[in-house]
Structure formats: C-alpha cells, structure tokens
Amino acid sequence: MMIDPKAGLGNLATQQSQRGNNRVAENRANQADAPANPVDSVNLSKEALSLKKLEDNIAKAPVVDQDKVASLKAAIADGSYKIDPERLAERILGAEGI
C-alpha cells in the first residue's frame, strides 16, 4: 500500500477504518443468511446413561464410612481393638509391591 505524501497518515487511518466497516457489514450479511436458530442434538446410548447414573450415585456416597469409624473408636476406647502384626506387615509389603 502506498501512502500519499500529501494526505499523510490520516488517509491511511481512514482507509483502514473503511475496510473495518466493510468487514462488519459482510459479517452481518453472512449472519443474516445463516438459519436463525440452529439446533444441535445428542443421543446417548443406554450404556452412557447407565454410567452417568452410576457416576452420580458415587458422587453422592459419603467419602468416609462413619459407622466403621465409630465402631473403631469405640473398640480403641474400650481396649478391645487388637492389631495383628503379621497381617499388618503383609499388607504393608503388599502395598509396596514386595
């Protein structure tokens, strides 16, 4: 693009503004040609619906089993909770993959 030395940079700004206005007008015309309310739809399989239901049920489940916690607290408090050291060691080793 050449800049007219007589007009200076003001002419350049005017040309750019006119191009921008033309683009806006073109976009509006293109939008007018598009359907007013395009509709998208999705159909989920029975398996997907079942998985969603399971996911919702899991989300509602409590993270901590309060009944188990209460029974363990009571057993520790009254001295009836016993630890099997061999079982504990096996489970630690199993968790470590040994």
XYZ file of N, CA and C in Angstrom:
294
model
N 0.851 -1.171 0.000
C 0.000 0.000 0.000
C 0.891 1.226 0.000
N 0.518 2.187 -0.808
C 1.279 3.432 -0.857
C 0.567 4.500 -0.046
N 1.365 5.276 0.614
C 0.824 6.398 1.380
C 1.032 7.653 0.555
N -0.042 8.364 0.360
C 0.030 9.619 -0.393
C 0.732 10.647 0.484
N 1.862 11.161 0.033
C 2.601 12.112 0.873
C 1.791 13.360 1.190
N 0.858 13.719 0.329
C 0.049 14.918 0.581
C -0.969 14.670 1.682
N -1.522 13.438 1.708
C -2.566 13.139 2.689
C -1.969 12.730 4.033
N -0.762 12.166 4.040
C -0.128 11.766 5.290
C -0.754 10.501 5.853
N -0.528 10.267 7.128
C -1.028 9.059 7.782
C -2.520 9.111 8.065
N -3.100 10.285 8.060
C -4.541 10.407 8.295
C -5.330 9.654 7.248
N -4.879 9.678 6.008
C -5.546 8.961 4.925
C -5.474 7.452 5.161
N -4.340 6.979 5.666
C -4.167 5.552 5.956
C -5.174 5.092 7.011
N -5.325 5.890 8.051
C -6.276 5.553 9.099
C -7.694 5.506 8.557
N -8.036 6.418 7.654
C -9.368 6.441 7.050
C -9.601 5.193 6.222
N -8.597 4.781 5.444
C -8.731 3.588 4.616
C -8.917 2.338 5.491
N -8.152 2.242 6.567
C -8.268 1.089 7.463
C -9.634 1.066 8.136
N -10.129 2.219 8.509
C -11.445 2.314 9.129
C -12.530 1.859 8.161
N -12.412 2.277 6.887
C -13.393 1.881 5.878
C -13.358 0.372 5.656
N -12.148 -0.217 5.643
C -12.043 -1.676 5.486
C -12.709 -2.396 6.663
N -12.493 -1.876 7.855
C -13.121 -2.477 9.036
C -14.630 -2.406 8.952
N -15.159 -1.272 8.499
C -16.609 -1.125 8.345
C -17.148 -2.100 7.307
N -16.379 -2.295 6.219
C -16.801 -3.248 5.186
C -16.853 -4.670 5.740
N -15.873 -5.037 6.570
C -15.864 -6.383 7.167
C -17.063 -6.581 8.094
N -17.389 -5.580 8.871
C -18.547 -5.663 9.761
C -19.813 -5.868 8.942
N -19.948 -5.120 7.864
C -21.137 -5.250 7.006
C -21.197 -6.645 6.390
N -20.042 -7.190 5.962
C -20.018 -8.538 5.389
C -20.413 -9.574 6.432
N -19.907 -9.423 7.644
C -20.255 -10.371 8.720
C -21.746 -10.342 9.007
N -22.317 -9.159 9.037
C -23.758 -9.046 9.289
C -24.561 -9.705 8.166
N -24.110 -9.528 6.936
C -24.802 -10.142 5.799
C -24.699 -11.660 5.876
N -23.527 -12.164 6.258
C -23.354 -13.620 6.380
C -24.217 -14.184 7.497
N -24.354 -13.444 8.582
C -25.191 -13.902 9.690
C -26.661 -13.907 9.298
N -27.047 -12.983 8.454
C -28.440 -12.929 8.013
C -28.771 -14.138 7.151
N -27.795 -14.647 6.402
C -28.026 -15.824 5.571
C -28.103 -17.112 6.391
N -27.509 -17.137 7.580
C -27.497 -18.341 8.420
C -28.873 -18.555 9.030
N -29.219 -19.808 9.335
C -30.509 -20.075 9.983
C -30.596 -19.339 11.321
N -31.780 -18.911 11.669
C -31.976 -18.097 12.864
C -31.633 -18.853 14.138
N -32.096 -20.079 14.285
C -31.862 -20.846 15.499
C -31.385 -22.254 15.143
N -30.104 -22.419 14.886
C -29.630 -23.768 14.578
C -29.806 -24.665 15.803
N -30.158 -25.905 15.578
C -30.426 -26.830 16.679
C -29.463 -27.999 16.580
N -28.736 -28.242 17.662
C -27.867 -29.405 17.764
C -28.523 -30.387 18.720
N -28.314 -31.656 18.463
C -28.872 -32.646 19.371
C -27.869 -33.765 19.591
N -27.987 -34.407 20.737
C -27.115 -35.513 21.108
C -27.984 -36.637 21.620
N -27.698 -37.839 21.164
C -28.400 -39.018 21.660
C -27.394 -39.907 22.373
N -27.636 -40.171 23.647
C -26.746 -41.005 24.434
C -27.241 -42.442 24.442
N -26.304 -43.369 24.410
C -26.664 -44.783 24.449
C -27.138 -45.152 25.854
N -27.764 -46.317 25.966
C -28.219 -46.793 27.275
C -27.031 -46.978 28.210
N -25.912 -47.441 27.646
C -24.718 -47.642 28.465
C -24.204 -46.313 29.023
N -24.208 -45.286 28.197
C -23.747 -43.971 28.644
C -24.660 -43.421 29.735
N -25.963 -43.607 29.572
C -26.901 -43.148 30.601
C -26.703 -43.915 31.901
N -26.453 -45.211 31.782
C -26.210 -46.036 32.963
C -24.938 -45.600 33.678
N -23.888 -45.330 32.920
C -22.641 -44.863 33.519
C -22.824 -43.516 34.212
N -23.604 -42.641 33.610
C -23.869 -41.339 34.224
C -24.603 -41.508 35.553
N -25.564 -42.432 35.582
C -26.312 -42.674 36.814
C -25.382 -43.219 37.900
N -24.498 -44.148 37.523
C -23.530 -44.681 38.481
C -22.601 -43.590 38.993
N -22.161 -42.755 38.089
C -21.283 -41.654 38.466
C -21.971 -40.719 39.461
N -23.225 -40.426 39.238
C -23.982 -39.568 40.152
C -24.134 -40.223 41.521
N -24.394 -41.538 41.545
C -24.536 -42.255 42.816
C -23.225 -42.264 43.586
N -22.110 -42.444 42.884
C -20.812 -42.444 43.547
C -20.527 -41.060 44.126
N -20.888 -40.023 43.397
C -20.654 -38.660 43.872
C -21.463 -38.363 45.135
N -22.631 -38.998 45.275
C -23.476 -38.773 46.446
C -23.030 -39.578 47.659
N -22.259 -40.658 47.426
C -21.840 -41.538 48.529
C -20.868 -40.801 49.446
N -20.959 -41.064 50.738
C -20.031 -40.411 51.653
C -18.609 -40.921 51.429
N -17.646 -40.037 51.617
C -16.249 -40.399 51.419
C -15.763 -41.276 52.571
N -16.283 -41.054 53.759
C -15.869 -41.791 54.954
C -17.058 -42.590 55.473
N -16.806 -43.860 55.792
C -17.841 -44.712 56.383
C -17.918 -44.387 57.875
N -18.857 -43.521 58.220
C -18.969 -43.027 59.590
C -19.255 -44.140 60.596
N -20.011 -45.162 60.189
C -20.310 -46.275 61.101
C -19.043 -47.044 61.451
N -18.199 -47.280 60.451
C -16.956 -48.008 60.695
C -16.027 -47.191 61.590
N -15.957 -45.902 61.357
C -15.118 -45.030 62.181
C -15.599 -45.061 63.634
N -16.901 -44.989 63.829
C -17.452 -45.000 65.188
C -17.154 -46.320 65.890
N -17.288 -47.446 65.175
C -17.020 -48.741 65.814
C -15.536 -48.898 66.143
N -14.649 -48.398 65.297
C -13.216 -48.461 65.588
C -12.854 -47.581 66.779
N -13.446 -46.408 66.862
C -13.200 -45.526 68.009
C -13.632 -46.189 69.307
N -14.801 -46.822 69.270
C -15.316 -47.486 70.464
C -14.406 -48.653 70.861
N -13.938 -49.434 69.887
C -13.063 -50.574 70.176
C -11.730 -50.103 70.744
N -11.187 -49.028 70.229
C -9.934 -48.485 70.764
C -10.148 -47.964 72.174
N -11.265 -47.279 72.387
C -11.554 -46.696 73.702
C -11.729 -47.760 74.776
N -12.392 -48.874 74.439
C -12.626 -49.894 75.478
C -11.538 -50.971 75.507
N -10.513 -50.838 74.653
C -9.369 -51.756 74.697
C -9.580 -53.059 73.950
N -10.683 -53.198 73.218
C -10.942 -54.458 72.521
C -10.344 -54.496 71.112
N -9.781 -53.380 70.667
C -9.185 -53.354 69.321
C -7.799 -53.978 69.391
N -7.598 -55.038 68.638
C -6.318 -55.746 68.625
C -5.691 -55.626 67.237
N -4.396 -55.458 67.221
C -3.651 -55.367 65.962
C -2.910 -56.670 65.750
N -3.073 -57.277 64.565
C -2.353 -58.484 64.181
C -1.096 -58.028 63.434
N 0.068 -58.088 64.083
C 1.281 -57.557 63.464
C 1.679 -58.263 62.165
N 1.434 -59.550 62.071
C 1.768 -60.277 60.845
C 0.894 -59.813 59.679
N -0.385 -59.675 59.942
C -1.299 -59.204 58.895
C -0.944 -57.786 58.474
N -0.609 -56.950 59.447
C -0.220 -55.579 59.158
C 1.026 -55.553 58.271
N 2.014 -56.357 58.609
C 3.245 -56.416 57.819
C 2.964 -56.900 56.397
N 2.121 -57.917 56.254
C 1.773 -58.429 54.925
C 1.101 -57.352 54.074
N 0.222 -56.612 54.690
C -0.495 -55.577 53.942
C 0.424 -54.418 53.565
N 1.352 -54.081 54.446
C 2.319 -53.024 54.107
C 3.184 -53.463 52.943
N 3.699 -54.713 53.025
C 4.519 -55.230 51.932
C 3.726 -55.335 50.637
N 2.470 -55.742 50.741
C 1.615 -55.829 49.552
C 1.385 -54.471 48.921
N 1.223 -53.475 49.743
C 1.009 -52.123 49.219
C 2.254 -51.595 48.528
N 3.422 -52.037 49.002
C 4.697 -51.615 48.407
C 5.049 -52.450 47.196
N 4.271 -53.505 46.937
C 4.526 -54.356 45.780
C 5.670 -55.321 46.009
N 5.940 -55.649 47.253
C 7.040 -56.565 47.565
C 6.505 -57.963 47.807
